[in-house]
Short mmCIF file of C-alpha atoms in Angstrom, two decimals:
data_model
loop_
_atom_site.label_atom_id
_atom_site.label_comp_id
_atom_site.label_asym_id
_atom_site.label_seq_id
_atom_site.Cartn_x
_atom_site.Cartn_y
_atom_site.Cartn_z
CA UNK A 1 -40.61 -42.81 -66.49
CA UNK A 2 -44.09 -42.90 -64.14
CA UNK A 3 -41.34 -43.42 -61.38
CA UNK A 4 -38.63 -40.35 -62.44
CA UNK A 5 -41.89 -38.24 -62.36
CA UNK A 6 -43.24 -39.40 -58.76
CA UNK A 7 -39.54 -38.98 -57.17
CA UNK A 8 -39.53 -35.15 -58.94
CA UNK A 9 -43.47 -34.40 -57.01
CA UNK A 10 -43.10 -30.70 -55.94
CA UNK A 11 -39.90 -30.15 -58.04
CA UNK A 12 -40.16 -26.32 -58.99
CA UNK A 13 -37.44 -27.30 -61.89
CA UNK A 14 -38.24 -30.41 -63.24
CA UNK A 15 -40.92 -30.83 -66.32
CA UNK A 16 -43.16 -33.73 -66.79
CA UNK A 17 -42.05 -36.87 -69.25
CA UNK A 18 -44.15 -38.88 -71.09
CA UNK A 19 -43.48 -41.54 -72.37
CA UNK A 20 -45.11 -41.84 -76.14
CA UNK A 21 -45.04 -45.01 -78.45
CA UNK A 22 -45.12 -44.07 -82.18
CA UNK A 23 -45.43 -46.34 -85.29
CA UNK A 24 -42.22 -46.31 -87.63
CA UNK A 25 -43.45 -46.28 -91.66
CA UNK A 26 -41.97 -49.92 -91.73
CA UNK A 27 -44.84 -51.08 -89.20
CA UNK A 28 -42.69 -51.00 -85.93
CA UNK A 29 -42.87 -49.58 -82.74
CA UNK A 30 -40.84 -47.39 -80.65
CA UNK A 31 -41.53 -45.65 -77.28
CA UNK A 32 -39.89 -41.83 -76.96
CA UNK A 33 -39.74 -39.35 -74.07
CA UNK A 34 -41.13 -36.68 -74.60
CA UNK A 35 -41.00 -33.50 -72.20
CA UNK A 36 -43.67 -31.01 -71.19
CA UNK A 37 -42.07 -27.88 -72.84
CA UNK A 38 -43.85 -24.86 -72.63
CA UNK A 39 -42.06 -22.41 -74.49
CA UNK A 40 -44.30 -19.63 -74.36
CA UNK A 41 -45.55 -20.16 -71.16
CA UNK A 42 -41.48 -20.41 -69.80
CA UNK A 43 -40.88 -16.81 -71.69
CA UNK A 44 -44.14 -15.08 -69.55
CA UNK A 45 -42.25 -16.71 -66.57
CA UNK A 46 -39.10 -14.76 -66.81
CA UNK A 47 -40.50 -11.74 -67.94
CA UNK A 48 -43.04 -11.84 -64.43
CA UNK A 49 -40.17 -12.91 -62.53
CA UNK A 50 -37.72 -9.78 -63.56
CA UNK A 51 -40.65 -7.36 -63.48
CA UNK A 52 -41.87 -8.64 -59.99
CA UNK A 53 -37.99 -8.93 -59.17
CA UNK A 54 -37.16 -5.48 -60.28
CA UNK A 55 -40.26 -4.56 -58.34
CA UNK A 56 -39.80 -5.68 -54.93
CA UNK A 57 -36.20 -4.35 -54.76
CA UNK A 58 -37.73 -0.99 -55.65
CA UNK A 59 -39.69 -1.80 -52.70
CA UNK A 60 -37.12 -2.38 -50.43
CA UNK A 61 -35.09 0.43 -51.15
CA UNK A 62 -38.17 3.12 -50.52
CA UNK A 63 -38.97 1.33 -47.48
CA UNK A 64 -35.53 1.76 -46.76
CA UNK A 65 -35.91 5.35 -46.83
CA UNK A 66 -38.74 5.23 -45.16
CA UNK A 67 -38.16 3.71 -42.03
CA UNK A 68 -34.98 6.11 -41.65
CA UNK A 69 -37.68 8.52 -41.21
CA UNK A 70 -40.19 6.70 -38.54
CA UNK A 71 -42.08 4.64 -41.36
CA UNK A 72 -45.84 5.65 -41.89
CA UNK A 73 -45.87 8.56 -39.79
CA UNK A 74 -43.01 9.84 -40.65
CA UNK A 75 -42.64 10.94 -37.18
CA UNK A 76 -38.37 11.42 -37.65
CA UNK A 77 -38.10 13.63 -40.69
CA UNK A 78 -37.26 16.84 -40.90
CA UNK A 79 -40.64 18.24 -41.84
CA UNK A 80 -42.23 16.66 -38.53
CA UNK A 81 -38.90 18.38 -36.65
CA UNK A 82 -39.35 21.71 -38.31
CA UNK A 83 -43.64 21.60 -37.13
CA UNK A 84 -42.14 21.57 -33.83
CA UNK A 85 -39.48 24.28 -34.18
CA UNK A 86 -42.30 26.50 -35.52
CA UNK A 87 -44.46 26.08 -32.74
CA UNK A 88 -41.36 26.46 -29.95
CA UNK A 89 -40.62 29.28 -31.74
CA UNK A 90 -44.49 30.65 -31.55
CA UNK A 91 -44.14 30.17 -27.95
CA UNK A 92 -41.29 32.13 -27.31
CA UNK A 93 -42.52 34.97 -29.46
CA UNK A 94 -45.49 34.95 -26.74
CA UNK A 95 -42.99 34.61 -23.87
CA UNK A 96 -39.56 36.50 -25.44
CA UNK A 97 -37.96 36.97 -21.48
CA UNK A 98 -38.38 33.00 -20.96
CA UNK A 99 -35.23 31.51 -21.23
CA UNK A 100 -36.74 28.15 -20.83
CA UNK A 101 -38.58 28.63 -24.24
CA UNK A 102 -35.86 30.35 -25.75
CA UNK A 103 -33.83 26.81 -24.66
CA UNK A 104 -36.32 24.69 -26.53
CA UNK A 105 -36.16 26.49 -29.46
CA UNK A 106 -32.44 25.00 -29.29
CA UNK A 107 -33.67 21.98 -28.22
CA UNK A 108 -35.88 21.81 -31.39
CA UNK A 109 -33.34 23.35 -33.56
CA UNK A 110 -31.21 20.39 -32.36
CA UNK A 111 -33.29 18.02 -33.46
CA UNK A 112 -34.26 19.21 -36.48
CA UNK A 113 -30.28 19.07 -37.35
CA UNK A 114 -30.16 15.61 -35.91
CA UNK A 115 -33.22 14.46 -38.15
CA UNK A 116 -31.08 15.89 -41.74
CA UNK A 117 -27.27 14.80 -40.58
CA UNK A 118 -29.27 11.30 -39.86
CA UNK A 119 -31.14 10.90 -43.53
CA UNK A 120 -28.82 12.11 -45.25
CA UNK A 121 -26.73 9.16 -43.19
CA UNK A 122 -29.31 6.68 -44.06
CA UNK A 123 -29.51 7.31 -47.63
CA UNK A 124 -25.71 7.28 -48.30
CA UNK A 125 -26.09 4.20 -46.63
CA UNK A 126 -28.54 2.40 -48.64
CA UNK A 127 -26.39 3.95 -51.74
CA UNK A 128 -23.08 2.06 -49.92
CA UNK A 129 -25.74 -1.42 -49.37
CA UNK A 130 -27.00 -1.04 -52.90
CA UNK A 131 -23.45 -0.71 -54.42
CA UNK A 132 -22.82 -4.19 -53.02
CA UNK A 133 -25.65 -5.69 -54.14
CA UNK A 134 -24.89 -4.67 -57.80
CA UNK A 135 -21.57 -6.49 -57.27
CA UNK A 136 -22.72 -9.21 -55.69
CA UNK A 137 -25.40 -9.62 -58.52
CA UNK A 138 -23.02 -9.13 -61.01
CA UNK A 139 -20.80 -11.69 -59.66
CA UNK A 140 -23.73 -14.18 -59.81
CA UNK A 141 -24.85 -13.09 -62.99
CA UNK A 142 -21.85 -14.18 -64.94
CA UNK A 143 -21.39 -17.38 -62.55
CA UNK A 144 -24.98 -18.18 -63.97
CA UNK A 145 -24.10 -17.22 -67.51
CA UNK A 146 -20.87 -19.60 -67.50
CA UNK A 147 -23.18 -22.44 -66.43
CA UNK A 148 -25.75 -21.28 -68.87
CA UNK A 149 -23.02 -22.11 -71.62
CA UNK A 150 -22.16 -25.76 -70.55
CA UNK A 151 -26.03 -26.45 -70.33
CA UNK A 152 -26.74 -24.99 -73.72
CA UNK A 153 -23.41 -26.81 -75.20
CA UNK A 154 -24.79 -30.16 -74.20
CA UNK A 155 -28.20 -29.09 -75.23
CA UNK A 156 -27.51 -28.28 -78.52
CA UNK A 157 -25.22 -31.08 -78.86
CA UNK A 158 -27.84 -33.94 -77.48
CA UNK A 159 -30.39 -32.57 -80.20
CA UNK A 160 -28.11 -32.43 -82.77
CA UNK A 161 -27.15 -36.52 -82.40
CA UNK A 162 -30.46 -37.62 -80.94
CA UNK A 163 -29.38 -38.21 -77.66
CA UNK A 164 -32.17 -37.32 -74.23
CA UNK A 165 -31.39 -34.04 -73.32
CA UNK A 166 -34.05 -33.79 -71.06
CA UNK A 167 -32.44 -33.18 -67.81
CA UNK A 168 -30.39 -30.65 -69.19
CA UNK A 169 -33.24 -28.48 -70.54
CA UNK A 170 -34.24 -28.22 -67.05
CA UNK A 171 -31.25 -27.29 -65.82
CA UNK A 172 -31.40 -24.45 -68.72
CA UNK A 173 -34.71 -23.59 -67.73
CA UNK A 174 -33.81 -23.31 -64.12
CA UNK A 175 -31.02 -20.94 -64.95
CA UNK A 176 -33.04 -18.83 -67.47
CA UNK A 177 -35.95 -17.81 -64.63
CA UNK A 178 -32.47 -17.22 -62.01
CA UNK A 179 -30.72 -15.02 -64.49
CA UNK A 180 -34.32 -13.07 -65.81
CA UNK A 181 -34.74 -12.18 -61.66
CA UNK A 182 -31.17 -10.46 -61.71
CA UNK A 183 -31.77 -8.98 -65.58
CA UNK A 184 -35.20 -9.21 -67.50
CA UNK A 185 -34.53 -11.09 -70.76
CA UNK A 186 -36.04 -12.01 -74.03
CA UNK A 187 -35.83 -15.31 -75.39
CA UNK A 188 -34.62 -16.65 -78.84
CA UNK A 189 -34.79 -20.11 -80.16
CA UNK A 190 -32.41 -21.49 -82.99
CA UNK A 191 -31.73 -24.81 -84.30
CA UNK A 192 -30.88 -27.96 -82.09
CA UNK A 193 -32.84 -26.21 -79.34
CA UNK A 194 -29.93 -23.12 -78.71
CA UNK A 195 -31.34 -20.49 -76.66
CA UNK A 196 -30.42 -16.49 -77.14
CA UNK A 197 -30.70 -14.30 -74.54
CA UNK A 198 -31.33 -10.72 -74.66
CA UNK A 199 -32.06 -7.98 -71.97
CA UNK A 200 -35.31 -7.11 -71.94
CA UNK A 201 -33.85 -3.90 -73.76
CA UNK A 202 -32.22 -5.25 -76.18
CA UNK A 203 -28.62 -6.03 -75.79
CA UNK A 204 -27.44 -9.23 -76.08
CA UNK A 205 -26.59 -11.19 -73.17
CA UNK A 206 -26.06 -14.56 -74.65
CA UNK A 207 -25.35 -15.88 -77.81
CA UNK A 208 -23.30 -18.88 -78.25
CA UNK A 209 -21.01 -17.65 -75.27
CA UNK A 210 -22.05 -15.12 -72.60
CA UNK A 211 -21.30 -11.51 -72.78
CA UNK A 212 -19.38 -9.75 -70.21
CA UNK A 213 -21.18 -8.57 -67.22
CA UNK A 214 -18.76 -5.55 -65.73
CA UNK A 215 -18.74 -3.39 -62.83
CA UNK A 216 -16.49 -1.89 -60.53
CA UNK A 217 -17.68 -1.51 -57.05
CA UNK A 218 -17.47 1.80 -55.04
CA UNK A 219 -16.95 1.19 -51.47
CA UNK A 220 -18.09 4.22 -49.75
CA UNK A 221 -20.74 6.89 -50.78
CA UNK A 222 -21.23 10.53 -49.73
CA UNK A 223 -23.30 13.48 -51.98
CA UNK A 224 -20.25 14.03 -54.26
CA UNK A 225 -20.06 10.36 -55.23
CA UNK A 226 -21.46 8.94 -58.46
CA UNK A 227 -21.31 4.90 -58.81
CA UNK A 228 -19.92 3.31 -61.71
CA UNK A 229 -22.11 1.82 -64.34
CA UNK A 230 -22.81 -1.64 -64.84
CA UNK A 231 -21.98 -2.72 -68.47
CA UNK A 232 -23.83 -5.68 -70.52
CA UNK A 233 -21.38 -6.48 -73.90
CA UNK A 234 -20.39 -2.76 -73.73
CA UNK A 235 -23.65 -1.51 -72.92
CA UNK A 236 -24.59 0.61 -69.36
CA UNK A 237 -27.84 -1.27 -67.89
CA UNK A 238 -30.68 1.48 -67.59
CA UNK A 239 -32.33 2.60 -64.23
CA UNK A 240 -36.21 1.69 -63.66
CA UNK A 241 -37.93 4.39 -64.02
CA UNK A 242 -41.04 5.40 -61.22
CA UNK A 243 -42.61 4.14 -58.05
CA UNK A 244 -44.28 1.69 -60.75
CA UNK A 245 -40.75 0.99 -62.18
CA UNK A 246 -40.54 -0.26 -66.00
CA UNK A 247 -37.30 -1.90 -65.20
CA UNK A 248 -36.85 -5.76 -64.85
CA UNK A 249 -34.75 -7.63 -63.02
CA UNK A 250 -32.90 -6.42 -59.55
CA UNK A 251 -30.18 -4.70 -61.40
CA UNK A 252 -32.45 -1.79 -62.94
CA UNK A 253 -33.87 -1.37 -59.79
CA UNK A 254 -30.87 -1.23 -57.99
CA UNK A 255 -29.34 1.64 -60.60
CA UNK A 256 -32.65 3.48 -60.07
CA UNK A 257 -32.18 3.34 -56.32
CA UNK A 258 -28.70 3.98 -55.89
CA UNK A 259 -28.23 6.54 -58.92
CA UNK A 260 -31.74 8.19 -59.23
CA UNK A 261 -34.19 8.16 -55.96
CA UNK A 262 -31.28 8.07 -53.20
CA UNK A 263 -29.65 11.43 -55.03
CA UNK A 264 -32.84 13.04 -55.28
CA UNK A 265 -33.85 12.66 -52.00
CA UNK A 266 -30.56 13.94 -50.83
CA UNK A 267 -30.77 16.29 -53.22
CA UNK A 268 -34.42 17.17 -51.11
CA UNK A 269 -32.02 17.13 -47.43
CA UNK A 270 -29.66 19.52 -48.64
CA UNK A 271 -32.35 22.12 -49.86
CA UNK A 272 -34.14 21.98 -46.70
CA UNK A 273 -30.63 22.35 -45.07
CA UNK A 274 -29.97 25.16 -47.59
CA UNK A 275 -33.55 26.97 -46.64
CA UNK A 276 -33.26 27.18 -42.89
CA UNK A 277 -29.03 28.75 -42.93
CA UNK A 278 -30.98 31.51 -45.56
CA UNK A 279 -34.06 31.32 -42.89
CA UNK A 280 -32.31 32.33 -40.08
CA UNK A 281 -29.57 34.35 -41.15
CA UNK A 282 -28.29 37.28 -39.33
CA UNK A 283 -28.11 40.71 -40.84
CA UNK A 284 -25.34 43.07 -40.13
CA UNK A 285 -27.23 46.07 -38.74
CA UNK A 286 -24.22 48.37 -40.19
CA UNK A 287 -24.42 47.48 -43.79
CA UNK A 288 -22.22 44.66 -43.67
CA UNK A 289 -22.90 40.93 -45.14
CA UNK A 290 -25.23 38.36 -44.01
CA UNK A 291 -24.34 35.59 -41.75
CA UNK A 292 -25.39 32.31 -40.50
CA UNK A 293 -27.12 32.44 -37.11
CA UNK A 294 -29.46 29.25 -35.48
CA UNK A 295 -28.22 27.15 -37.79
CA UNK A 296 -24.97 27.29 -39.94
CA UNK A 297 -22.35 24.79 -41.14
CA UNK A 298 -18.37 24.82 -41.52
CA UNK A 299 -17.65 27.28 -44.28
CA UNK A 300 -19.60 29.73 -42.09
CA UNK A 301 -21.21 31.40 -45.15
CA UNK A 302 -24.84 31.77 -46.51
CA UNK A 303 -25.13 29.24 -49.17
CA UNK A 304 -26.37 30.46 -52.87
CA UNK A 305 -30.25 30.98 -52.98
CA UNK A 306 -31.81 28.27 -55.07
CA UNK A 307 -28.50 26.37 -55.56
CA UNK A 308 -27.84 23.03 -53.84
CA UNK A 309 -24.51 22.19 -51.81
CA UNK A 310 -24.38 18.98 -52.25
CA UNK A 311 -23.96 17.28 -48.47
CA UNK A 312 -24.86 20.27 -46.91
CA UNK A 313 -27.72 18.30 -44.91
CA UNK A 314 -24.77 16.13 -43.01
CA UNK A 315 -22.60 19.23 -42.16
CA UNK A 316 -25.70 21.68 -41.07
CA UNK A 317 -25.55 22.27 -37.36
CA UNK A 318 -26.90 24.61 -34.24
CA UNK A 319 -24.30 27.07 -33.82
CA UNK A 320 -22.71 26.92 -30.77
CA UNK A 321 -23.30 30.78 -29.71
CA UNK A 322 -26.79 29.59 -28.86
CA UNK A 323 -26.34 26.25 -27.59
CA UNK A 324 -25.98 26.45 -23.21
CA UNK A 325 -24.14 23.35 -23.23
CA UNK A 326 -21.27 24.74 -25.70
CA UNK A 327 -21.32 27.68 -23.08
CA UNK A 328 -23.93 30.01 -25.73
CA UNK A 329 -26.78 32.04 -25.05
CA UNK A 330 -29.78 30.87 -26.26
CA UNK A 331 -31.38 33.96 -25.65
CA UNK A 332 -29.49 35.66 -28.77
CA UNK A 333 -32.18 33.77 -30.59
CA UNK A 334 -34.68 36.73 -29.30
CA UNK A 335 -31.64 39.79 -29.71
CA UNK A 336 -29.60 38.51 -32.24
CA UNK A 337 -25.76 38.86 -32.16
CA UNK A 338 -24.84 35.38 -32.54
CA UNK A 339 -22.24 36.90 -34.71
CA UNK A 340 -21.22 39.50 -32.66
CA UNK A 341 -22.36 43.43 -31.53
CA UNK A 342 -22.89 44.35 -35.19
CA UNK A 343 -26.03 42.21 -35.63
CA UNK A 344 -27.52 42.51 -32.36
CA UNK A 345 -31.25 43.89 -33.03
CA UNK A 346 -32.40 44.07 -29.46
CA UNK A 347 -30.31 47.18 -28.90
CA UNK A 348 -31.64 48.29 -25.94
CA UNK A 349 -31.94 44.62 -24.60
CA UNK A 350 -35.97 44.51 -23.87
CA UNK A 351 -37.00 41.56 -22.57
CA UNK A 352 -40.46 41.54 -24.40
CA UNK A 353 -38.63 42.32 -27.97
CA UNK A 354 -40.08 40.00 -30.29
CA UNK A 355 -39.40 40.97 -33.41
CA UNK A 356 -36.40 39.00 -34.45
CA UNK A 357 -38.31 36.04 -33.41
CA UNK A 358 -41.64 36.90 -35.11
CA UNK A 359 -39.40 37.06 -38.30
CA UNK A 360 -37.79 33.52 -38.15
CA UNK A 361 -41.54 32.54 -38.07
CA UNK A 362 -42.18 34.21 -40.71
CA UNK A 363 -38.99 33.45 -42.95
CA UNK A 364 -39.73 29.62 -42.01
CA UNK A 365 -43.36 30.00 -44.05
CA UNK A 366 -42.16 32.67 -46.59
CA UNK A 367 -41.23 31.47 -49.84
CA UNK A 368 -38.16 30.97 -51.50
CA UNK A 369 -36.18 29.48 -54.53
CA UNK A 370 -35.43 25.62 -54.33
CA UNK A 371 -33.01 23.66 -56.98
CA UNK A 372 -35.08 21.97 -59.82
CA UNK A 373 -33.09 18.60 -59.34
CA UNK A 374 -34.80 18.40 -55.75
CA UNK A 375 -37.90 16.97 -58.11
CA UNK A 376 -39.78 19.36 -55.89
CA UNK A 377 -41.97 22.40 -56.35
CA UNK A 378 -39.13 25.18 -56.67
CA UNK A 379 -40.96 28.31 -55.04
CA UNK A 380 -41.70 27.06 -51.69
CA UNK A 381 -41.54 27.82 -47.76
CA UNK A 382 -38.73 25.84 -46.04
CA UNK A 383 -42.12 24.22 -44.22
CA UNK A 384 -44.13 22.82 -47.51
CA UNK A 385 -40.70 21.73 -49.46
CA UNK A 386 -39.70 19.57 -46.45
CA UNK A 387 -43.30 18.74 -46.68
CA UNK A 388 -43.39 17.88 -49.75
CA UNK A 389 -40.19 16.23 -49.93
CA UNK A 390 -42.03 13.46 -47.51
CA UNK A 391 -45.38 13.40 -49.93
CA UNK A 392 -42.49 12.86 -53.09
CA UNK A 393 -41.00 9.74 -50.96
CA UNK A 394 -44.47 8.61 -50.13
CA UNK A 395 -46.11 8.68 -53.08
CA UNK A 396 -43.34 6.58 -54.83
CA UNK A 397 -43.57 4.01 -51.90
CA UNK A 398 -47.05 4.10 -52.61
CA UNK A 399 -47.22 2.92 -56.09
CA UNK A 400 -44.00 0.77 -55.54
CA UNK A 401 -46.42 -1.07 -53.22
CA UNK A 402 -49.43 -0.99 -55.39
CA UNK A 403 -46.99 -2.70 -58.12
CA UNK A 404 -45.21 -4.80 -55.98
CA UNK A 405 -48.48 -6.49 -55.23
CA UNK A 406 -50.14 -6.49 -58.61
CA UNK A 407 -46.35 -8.10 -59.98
CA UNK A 408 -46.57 -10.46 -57.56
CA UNK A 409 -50.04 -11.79 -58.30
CA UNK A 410 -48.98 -11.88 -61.76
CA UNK A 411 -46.23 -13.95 -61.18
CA UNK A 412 -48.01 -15.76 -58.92
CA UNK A 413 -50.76 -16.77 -62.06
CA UNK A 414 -48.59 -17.16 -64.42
CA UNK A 415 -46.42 -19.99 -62.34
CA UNK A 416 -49.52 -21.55 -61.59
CA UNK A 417 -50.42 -21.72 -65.37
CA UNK A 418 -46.79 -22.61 -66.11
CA UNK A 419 -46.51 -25.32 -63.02
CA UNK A 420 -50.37 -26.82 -64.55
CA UNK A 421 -48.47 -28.12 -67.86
CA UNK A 422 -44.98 -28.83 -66.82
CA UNK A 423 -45.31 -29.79 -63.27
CA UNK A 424 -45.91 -33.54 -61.95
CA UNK A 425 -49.27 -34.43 -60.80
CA UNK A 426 -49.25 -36.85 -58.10
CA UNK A 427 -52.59 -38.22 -58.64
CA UNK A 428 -52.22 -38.45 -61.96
CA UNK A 429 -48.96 -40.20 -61.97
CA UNK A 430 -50.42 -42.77 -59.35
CA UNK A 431 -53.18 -43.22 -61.99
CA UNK A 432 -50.91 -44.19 -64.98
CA UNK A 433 -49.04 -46.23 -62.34
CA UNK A 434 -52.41 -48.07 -61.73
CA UNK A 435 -52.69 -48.65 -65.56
CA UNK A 436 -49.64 -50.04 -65.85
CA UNK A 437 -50.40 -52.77 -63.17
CA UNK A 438 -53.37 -53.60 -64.16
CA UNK A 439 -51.40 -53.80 -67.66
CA UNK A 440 -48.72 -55.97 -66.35
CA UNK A 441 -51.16 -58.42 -64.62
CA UNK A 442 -53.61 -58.82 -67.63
CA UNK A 443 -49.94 -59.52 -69.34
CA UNK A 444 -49.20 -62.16 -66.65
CA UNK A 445 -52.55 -63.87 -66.60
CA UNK A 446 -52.15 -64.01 -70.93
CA UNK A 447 -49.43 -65.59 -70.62
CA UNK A 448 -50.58 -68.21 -67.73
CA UNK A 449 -53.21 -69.01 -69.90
CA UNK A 450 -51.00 -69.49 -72.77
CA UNK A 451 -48.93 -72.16 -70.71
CA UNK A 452 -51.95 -74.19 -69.54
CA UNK A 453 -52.68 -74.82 -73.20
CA UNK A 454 -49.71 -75.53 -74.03
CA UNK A 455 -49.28 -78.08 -71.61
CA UNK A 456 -52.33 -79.51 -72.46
CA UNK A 457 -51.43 -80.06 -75.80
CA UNK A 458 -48.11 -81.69 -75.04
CA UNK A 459 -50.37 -84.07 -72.82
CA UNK A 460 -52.66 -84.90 -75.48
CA UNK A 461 -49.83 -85.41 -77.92
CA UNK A 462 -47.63 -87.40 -75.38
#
């Protein structure tokens, strides 16, 4: 036993035997195995591995997001593009007959296009990356589940007769903190040792035989596509819910990422998208219907105030009547006309005319009507909601991070607690080793004493 304990040193899975003699009511003795179980201590262990599980894949998916947009300074994202068309646009409102300027308003515009058709990329991306995962979880979920079975069989069964199950509750054990990182779970005990396993909401996931884990993978993501659900025994698993997320175990996490923060955020894109088309529209100087102008997008319409189009932040581009290198003018910036003679403003063609300009600067800190599902102040300029939108992103990263490390110091005690009554102590098992030699030789030297009388006997007799 001593020597099964020193071989298992440093053995995450394996709890500590003993090896206990007890007196029978008939006056014999008997020595018994008996293992280390902490049952309490092995429930706070899967509930601080799902919640620092569900945690750090929170985590992962914000940083995700993050980095898409230059990481702490956010230096890529729209809000930090649109601080620069402002100020280009400033500039050429002081300087309306440079063409120069009135080229790096484009140039800016550009980039500001770039910086939405790229996160919106990104976050359909991480929807795509997180879609796997939930496959790829579920897959190993119900591998671990059908092992989970034959474990728990042979469990039940080795109680039931008497027999040493002792390996096989750590095999049990091993699986229970596996399956509680992929989906938090509760823990029942019944006769014979059988172990029930519920999510940590309440639907069974084990009972005598597992429950079916389903879900159907979708293989490519855009703004119009909603994943499938992942079912437990009939039951869709719920998304985590904030930065701080109450979920446990990767799987709510994933949900919340894929079905709840990535849609909001490009929920977020396509406003700001939205804003700068109604920002920079052109009006028809003869009565006639607004237009796109800097910026537009295929349907070549003005998009519904205060209504999102969903994926409007991957098809939003500079129009080409401005753009030199598609053979525009950028100039019509200043005059207007990107649509043609009936919304040029600059009639007579003055090269200090500023006042179309002054009024993009204007429109871009005026405010307007956003969606409510952007999760974002709804009366804002197209300036503070792309603001904002980065302060939304942050502050969940934020206390995803805070959590993240407070779950993982909590895990971290708890194993500690949990590893300081199951796991093998070197020292201590050396010690008991010591014992027992010192045991065996005060045996040996017993009975060498015992055979030195006995021979002098037979001499004194023979």
């Amino acid at each position: 036993m001593i020597s099964t304990n020193i071989a298992n040193t440093g053995n995450e899975n394996y709890v500590r035997r003993d090896a206990v003699v007890t007196q029978t009511v008939y006056g014999f003795s008997s020595v018994q195995n008996e293992r280390s179980q902490q049952m309490a201590l092995l429930r706070q262990m899967a509930s601080s591995t799902g919640q620092q599980s569900a945690q750090s894949t929170l985590l992962d998916g914000l940083t995700t997001l993050s980095d898409a947009l230059g990481g702490n300074d956010y230096e890529l994202s729209p809000s930090a593009y649109l601080a620069n068309l402002q100020s280009s646009l400033q500039s050429f409102a002081a300087s309306p007959g440079e063409y120069a300027l009135a080229s790096t308003v484009v140039t800016d515009a550009i980039d500001v296009v770039n910086s939405l058709n790229n996160a919106t990329a990104t976050t359909q991306e991480l929807r795509e990356d997180t879609d796997a995962q939930m496959f790829e979880q579920v897959e190993t979920l119900n591998k671990l589940l059908a092992e989970f079975k034959i474990v728990n069989d042979t469990v039940v069964r080795q109680t039931a007769t008497g027999g040493n199950a002792d390996d096989y509750l750590d095999r049990r054990d091993t699986l229970l903190k596996e399956i509680s990182a992929i989906v938090g779970v509760s823990v029942n005990m019944r006769d014979n040792s059988d172990m029930v396993l519920y999510t940590y909401d309440g639907t069974t996931l084990f009972e005598t035989d597992p429950r079916e884990v389903s879900f159907v993978r979708t293989y490519t993501y855009d703004s119009t596509v909603t994943g499938n659900a992942i079912y437990i025994d009939g039951t869709p698993v719920r998304a985590g819910v904030g930065g701080n997320t109450d979920g446990q175990g990767s799987l709510a996490s994933l949900v919340q990422i894929r079905d709840v923060i990535a849609p909001t955020f490009q929920t977020q894109l396509d406003e700001i998208a939205r804003g700068l088309i109604e920002a920079f529209q052109e009006v028809d100087t003869l009565g006639g219907g607004e237009l796109p102008g800097l910026f537009t997008w295929p349907t070549g319409t003005v998009p519904a105030t205060g209504t999102v189009e969903p994926g409007l932040a991957a098809l939003i581009q500079v129009n080409p009547a401005v753009r030199s290198d598609a053979g525009g003018d950028p100039m019509l910036i200043r005059d207007g006309g990107i649509n043609g003679a009936a919304y040029v403003q600059n009639v007579d063609g003055s090269s200090g005319y500023t006042d179309l300009i002054n009024s993009y600067v204007d429109e871009l800190a005026a405010n307007r009507s956003f969606s409510a599902d952007a999760d974002l102040k709804t009366d804002a300029s197209v300036l503070s909601f792309a603001s904002n939108s980065i302060g939304w992103l942050e502050e969940l990263r934020s206390n995803a991070t805070t959590a993240n490390e407070n779950k993982q110091a909590l895990y971290e005690r708890t194993f500690q607690t949990y590893s300081s009554k199951t796991a093998v102590s070197l020292d201590e098992e050396l010690s008991l080793l010591l014992d027992v030699e010192q045991s065996y030789k005060a045996a040996a030297k017993l009975v060498s004493t015992v055979d030195e009388m006995l021979r002098a006997v037979l001499e004194m007799a023979g």
